[in-house]
Amino acid sequence: MKRFLSAGVYWLANTQLQFINLIRISVAIVMIWIGGLKAYQYEADGIVPFVANSPLMSFFYSKEAPEYQQYKNPEGQEVAKNIAWHEENGTYTFSILLGIVIVSIGLLNLLGIFLPKIGVIGGLLTFSMSLVTLSFLITTPEAYVPNLGGDFATKFYGFPFLSGAGRLVIKDVIMMATGLIIASDSSKKIIISLNN
């Protein structure tokens, strides 16, 4: 049993590079998929509370928070007056541009497998994007369960009770650390190539 465990430990230690490349591929899949969805109306509608309440991003929209609350499209539905409001707000244009940025970051991470300098950029952009996303936990009211009244709601609302939107955002802690691992590994490869 000890020999089996020892062999497993050595195998894991010797495959670290492959696992870091798996991290790069995983980041690329998530970024390309999510970035690609930004071209669709339901996804663009879904990011409005985050963008509208963010001091770093709200200037991309023409309307101020919390006006968007009156024009929410239920996921998968298209209400004409709400879509008209979002078009005037710049919701869809911004979402497409954001999607292009996110897809590009995913591709940079993927290319980092072969091009370490590109990998450093992809990793640092992943880290930076995650910091912006995590700031939504501070700026977006919808990140926490609202007080809707009643016995249960009066006990379990606000911080630290994350809503579905908040649970989605908190996962970027993992993406933030992953970006640093990618940037660090790519930097290590650059140093090795300079010393050879």
CSV table of C-alpha atoms in Angstrom, one decimal:
chain,number,residue,atom,x,y,z
A,1,MET,CA,0.0,0.0,0.0
A,2,LYS,CA,2.8,2.4,0.9
A,3,ARG,CA,4.5,1.7,-2.5
A,4,PHE,CA,1.2,2.3,-4.3
A,5,LEU,CA,0.7,5.7,-2.5
A,6,SER,CA,4.3,6.6,-3.1
A,7,ALA,CA,4.0,5.9,-6.9
A,8,GLY,CA,0.8,8.0,-7.0
A,9,VAL,CA,2.5,10.9,-5.2
A,10,TYR,CA,5.5,10.8,-7.7
A,11,TRP,CA,3.1,10.6,-10.7
A,12,LEU,CA,1.1,13.6,-9.5
A,13,ALA,CA,4.3,15.6,-8.8
A,14,ASN,CA,5.7,14.8,-12.3
A,15,THR,CA,2.5,15.7,-14.1
A,16,GLN,CA,2.1,19.2,-12.7
A,17,LEU,CA,2.8,20.9,-16.1
A,18,GLN,CA,0.1,18.9,-17.7
A,19,PHE,CA,-2.3,19.9,-15.0
A,20,ILE,CA,-1.4,23.6,-15.5
A,21,ASN,CA,-2.1,23.2,-19.2
A,22,LEU,CA,-5.4,21.6,-18.2
A,23,ILE,CA,-6.1,24.8,-16.1
A,24,ARG,CA,-5.4,26.8,-19.3
A,25,ILE,CA,-7.8,24.7,-21.3
A,26,SER,CA,-10.4,24.9,-18.6
A,27,VAL,CA,-10.2,28.7,-18.4
A,28,ALA,CA,-10.4,28.9,-22.2
A,29,ILE,CA,-13.5,26.7,-22.3
A,30,VAL,CA,-15.3,28.8,-19.6
A,31,MET,CA,-14.2,32.2,-21.1
A,32,ILE,CA,-15.1,31.3,-24.7
A,33,TRP,CA,-18.4,29.8,-23.7
A,34,ILE,CA,-19.5,32.6,-21.4
A,35,GLY,CA,-18.0,35.2,-23.7
A,36,GLY,CA,-19.9,33.8,-26.7
A,37,LEU,CA,-23.2,33.8,-24.8
A,38,LYS,CA,-22.8,37.6,-24.3
A,39,ALA,CA,-24.1,38.0,-27.9
A,40,TYR,CA,-27.5,36.7,-26.8
A,41,GLN,CA,-30.3,38.9,-25.4
A,42,TYR,CA,-30.9,36.8,-22.3
A,43,GLU,CA,-27.3,36.9,-21.2
A,44,ALA,CA,-27.0,40.6,-21.9
A,45,ASP,CA,-30.1,41.2,-19.8
A,46,GLY,CA,-28.6,39.1,-17.0
A,47,ILE,CA,-25.5,41.2,-16.5
A,48,VAL,CA,-27.3,44.6,-16.3
A,49,PRO,CA,-27.6,44.7,-12.5
A,50,PHE,CA,-23.8,44.1,-12.2
A,51,VAL,CA,-22.8,46.6,-14.8
A,52,ALA,CA,-25.3,49.3,-13.8
A,53,ASN,CA,-24.3,49.3,-10.2
A,54,SER,CA,-20.6,49.1,-10.8
A,55,PRO,CA,-18.6,52.4,-10.4
A,56,LEU,CA,-16.0,50.8,-12.8
A,57,MET,CA,-18.5,49.9,-15.6
A,58,SER,CA,-21.8,51.8,-15.2
A,59,PHE,CA,-20.6,54.6,-17.6
A,60,PHE,CA,-21.1,52.0,-20.5
A,61,TYR,CA,-24.8,52.3,-20.1
A,62,SER,CA,-26.9,55.4,-20.8
A,63,LYS,CA,-29.4,54.8,-18.0
A,64,GLU,CA,-28.7,54.9,-14.3
A,65,ALA,CA,-29.4,52.2,-11.7
A,66,PRO,CA,-31.9,51.2,-10.4
A,67,GLU,CA,-34.1,52.1,-13.4
A,68,TYR,CA,-33.3,48.7,-15.0
A,69,GLN,CA,-35.4,46.9,-12.3
A,70,GLN,CA,-38.5,48.0,-14.2
A,71,TYR,CA,-37.3,46.5,-17.4
A,72,LYS,CA,-36.1,43.0,-16.5
A,73,ASN,CA,-36.9,40.3,-19.0
A,74,PRO,CA,-37.6,37.0,-17.3
A,75,GLU,CA,-34.8,34.6,-18.5
A,76,GLY,CA,-35.8,33.2,-21.9
A,77,GLN,CA,-38.5,35.7,-22.5
A,78,GLU,CA,-38.5,38.7,-24.8
A,79,VAL,CA,-40.8,41.6,-23.7
A,80,ALA,CA,-40.8,44.2,-26.5
A,81,LYS,CA,-40.9,47.3,-24.2
A,82,ASN,CA,-38.0,45.9,-22.1
A,83,ILE,CA,-35.9,45.1,-25.2
A,84,ALA,CA,-36.5,48.6,-26.5
A,85,TRP,CA,-35.3,50.0,-23.1
A,86,HIS,CA,-32.2,47.8,-23.2
A,87,GLU,CA,-31.4,48.9,-26.8
A,88,GLU,CA,-31.6,52.5,-25.7
A,89,ASN,CA,-29.5,51.7,-22.6
A,90,GLY,CA,-26.7,50.2,-24.7
A,91,THR,CA,-27.1,46.8,-23.0
A,92,TYR,CA,-26.7,44.7,-26.1
A,93,THR,CA,-23.8,46.6,-27.7
A,94,PHE,CA,-21.9,46.6,-24.4
A,95,SER,CA,-22.6,42.9,-23.9
A,96,ILE,CA,-21.2,42.0,-27.4
A,97,LEU,CA,-18.1,44.0,-26.8
A,98,LEU,CA,-17.6,42.4,-23.3
A,99,GLY,CA,-18.1,39.0,-24.9
A,100,ILE,CA,-15.3,39.7,-27.4
A,101,VAL,CA,-13.0,40.7,-24.6
A,102,ILE,CA,-13.8,37.6,-22.6
A,103,VAL,CA,-13.4,35.3,-25.6
A,104,SER,CA,-10.0,36.9,-26.3
A,105,ILE,CA,-8.8,36.4,-22.8
A,106,GLY,CA,-9.8,32.7,-23.1
A,107,LEU,CA,-7.9,32.4,-26.3
A,108,LEU,CA,-4.8,34.1,-24.8
A,109,ASN,CA,-4.8,31.5,-22.0
A,110,LEU,CA,-5.1,28.7,-24.4
A,111,LEU,CA,-2.2,30.0,-26.6
A,112,GLY,CA,-0.2,30.3,-23.4
A,113,ILE,CA,0.4,26.5,-23.7
A,114,PHE,CA,2.7,27.2,-26.7
A,115,LEU,CA,3.6,30.9,-26.3
A,116,PRO,CA,4.6,31.8,-22.7
A,117,LYS,CA,4.6,35.6,-23.2
A,118,ILE,CA,1.0,35.4,-24.4
A,119,GLY,CA,0.3,33.1,-21.4
A,120,VAL,CA,1.5,35.8,-19.0
A,121,ILE,CA,-0.9,38.3,-20.6
A,122,GLY,CA,-3.8,35.9,-20.5
A,123,GLY,CA,-3.2,34.9,-16.9
A,124,LEU,CA,-2.9,38.5,-15.7
A,125,LEU,CA,-6.0,39.5,-17.7
A,126,THR,CA,-7.9,36.6,-16.1
A,127,PHE,CA,-6.7,37.8,-12.6
A,128,SER,CA,-7.8,41.4,-13.4
A,129,MET,CA,-11.1,40.4,-14.8
A,130,SER,CA,-11.8,38.3,-11.7
A,131,LEU,CA,-11.1,41.3,-9.4
A,132,VAL,CA,-13.6,43.4,-11.3
A,133,THR,CA,-16.2,40.6,-11.2
A,134,LEU,CA,-15.6,40.1,-7.4
A,135,SER,CA,-16.2,43.8,-6.9
A,136,PHE,CA,-19.8,43.1,-7.8
A,137,LEU,CA,-20.2,41.5,-4.3
A,138,ILE,CA,-19.8,45.0,-2.9
A,139,THR,CA,-21.7,47.0,-5.6
A,140,THR,CA,-24.6,44.8,-6.7
A,141,PRO,CA,-27.6,44.6,-4.4
A,142,GLU,CA,-28.9,41.5,-6.2
A,143,ALA,CA,-25.8,39.6,-5.1
A,144,TYR,CA,-27.5,38.9,-1.7
A,145,VAL,CA,-30.9,37.5,-0.8
A,146,PRO,CA,-33.4,40.4,-0.5
A,147,ASN,CA,-35.6,40.9,2.5
A,148,LEU,CA,-39.0,40.0,1.1
A,149,GLY,CA,-40.7,39.9,4.5
A,150,GLY,CA,-42.1,36.9,6.4
A,151,ASP,CA,-40.4,34.8,9.1
A,152,PHE,CA,-37.8,33.0,7.0
A,153,ALA,CA,-36.8,36.1,4.9
A,154,THR,CA,-36.4,38.3,8.0
A,155,LYS,CA,-33.7,35.9,9.3
A,156,PHE,CA,-31.8,35.0,6.2
A,157,TYR,CA,-31.2,38.1,3.9
A,158,GLY,CA,-28.4,40.4,3.1
A,159,PHE,CA,-24.7,39.6,3.8
A,160,PRO,CA,-23.6,36.7,4.0
A,161,PHE,CA,-26.6,35.1,2.3
A,162,LEU,CA,-25.6,35.0,-1.4
A,163,SER,CA,-28.3,35.0,-4.0
A,164,GLY,CA,-28.0,33.0,-7.2
A,165,ALA,CA,-26.2,36.0,-8.7
A,166,GLY,CA,-23.9,36.2,-5.7
A,167,ARG,CA,-23.0,32.5,-5.8
A,168,LEU,CA,-22.1,32.9,-9.5
A,169,VAL,CA,-19.8,35.8,-8.7
A,170,ILE,CA,-18.0,34.3,-5.7
A,171,LYS,CA,-16.7,31.5,-7.9
A,172,ASP,CA,-14.4,34.1,-9.5
A,173,VAL,CA,-12.1,33.7,-6.4
A,174,ILE,CA,-11.0,30.4,-8.1
A,175,MET,CA,-10.6,32.1,-11.5
A,176,MET,CA,-8.5,34.9,-9.8
A,177,ALA,CA,-6.1,32.3,-8.3
A,178,THR,CA,-6.0,30.4,-11.6
A,179,GLY,CA,-5.0,33.5,-13.5
A,180,LEU,CA,-2.0,33.9,-11.2
A,181,ILE,CA,-1.0,30.3,-11.6
A,182,ILE,CA,-1.1,30.6,-15.4
A,183,ALA,CA,0.9,33.9,-15.3
A,184,SER,CA,3.4,32.4,-12.9
A,185,ASP,CA,3.9,29.2,-14.9
A,186,SER,CA,4.3,31.2,-18.1
A,187,SER,CA,6.8,33.5,-16.5
A,188,LYS,CA,8.8,30.5,-15.3
A,189,LYS,CA,8.9,29.2,-18.9
A,190,ILE,CA,10.2,32.6,-20.1
A,191,ILE,CA,13.0,32.6,-17.5
A,192,ILE,CA,14.0,29.0,-18.4
A,193,SER,CA,14.1,29.9,-22.1
A,194,LEU,CA,16.3,33.0,-21.4
A,195,ASN,CA,18.7,30.9,-19.4
A,196,ASN,CA,19.2,28.3,-22.1
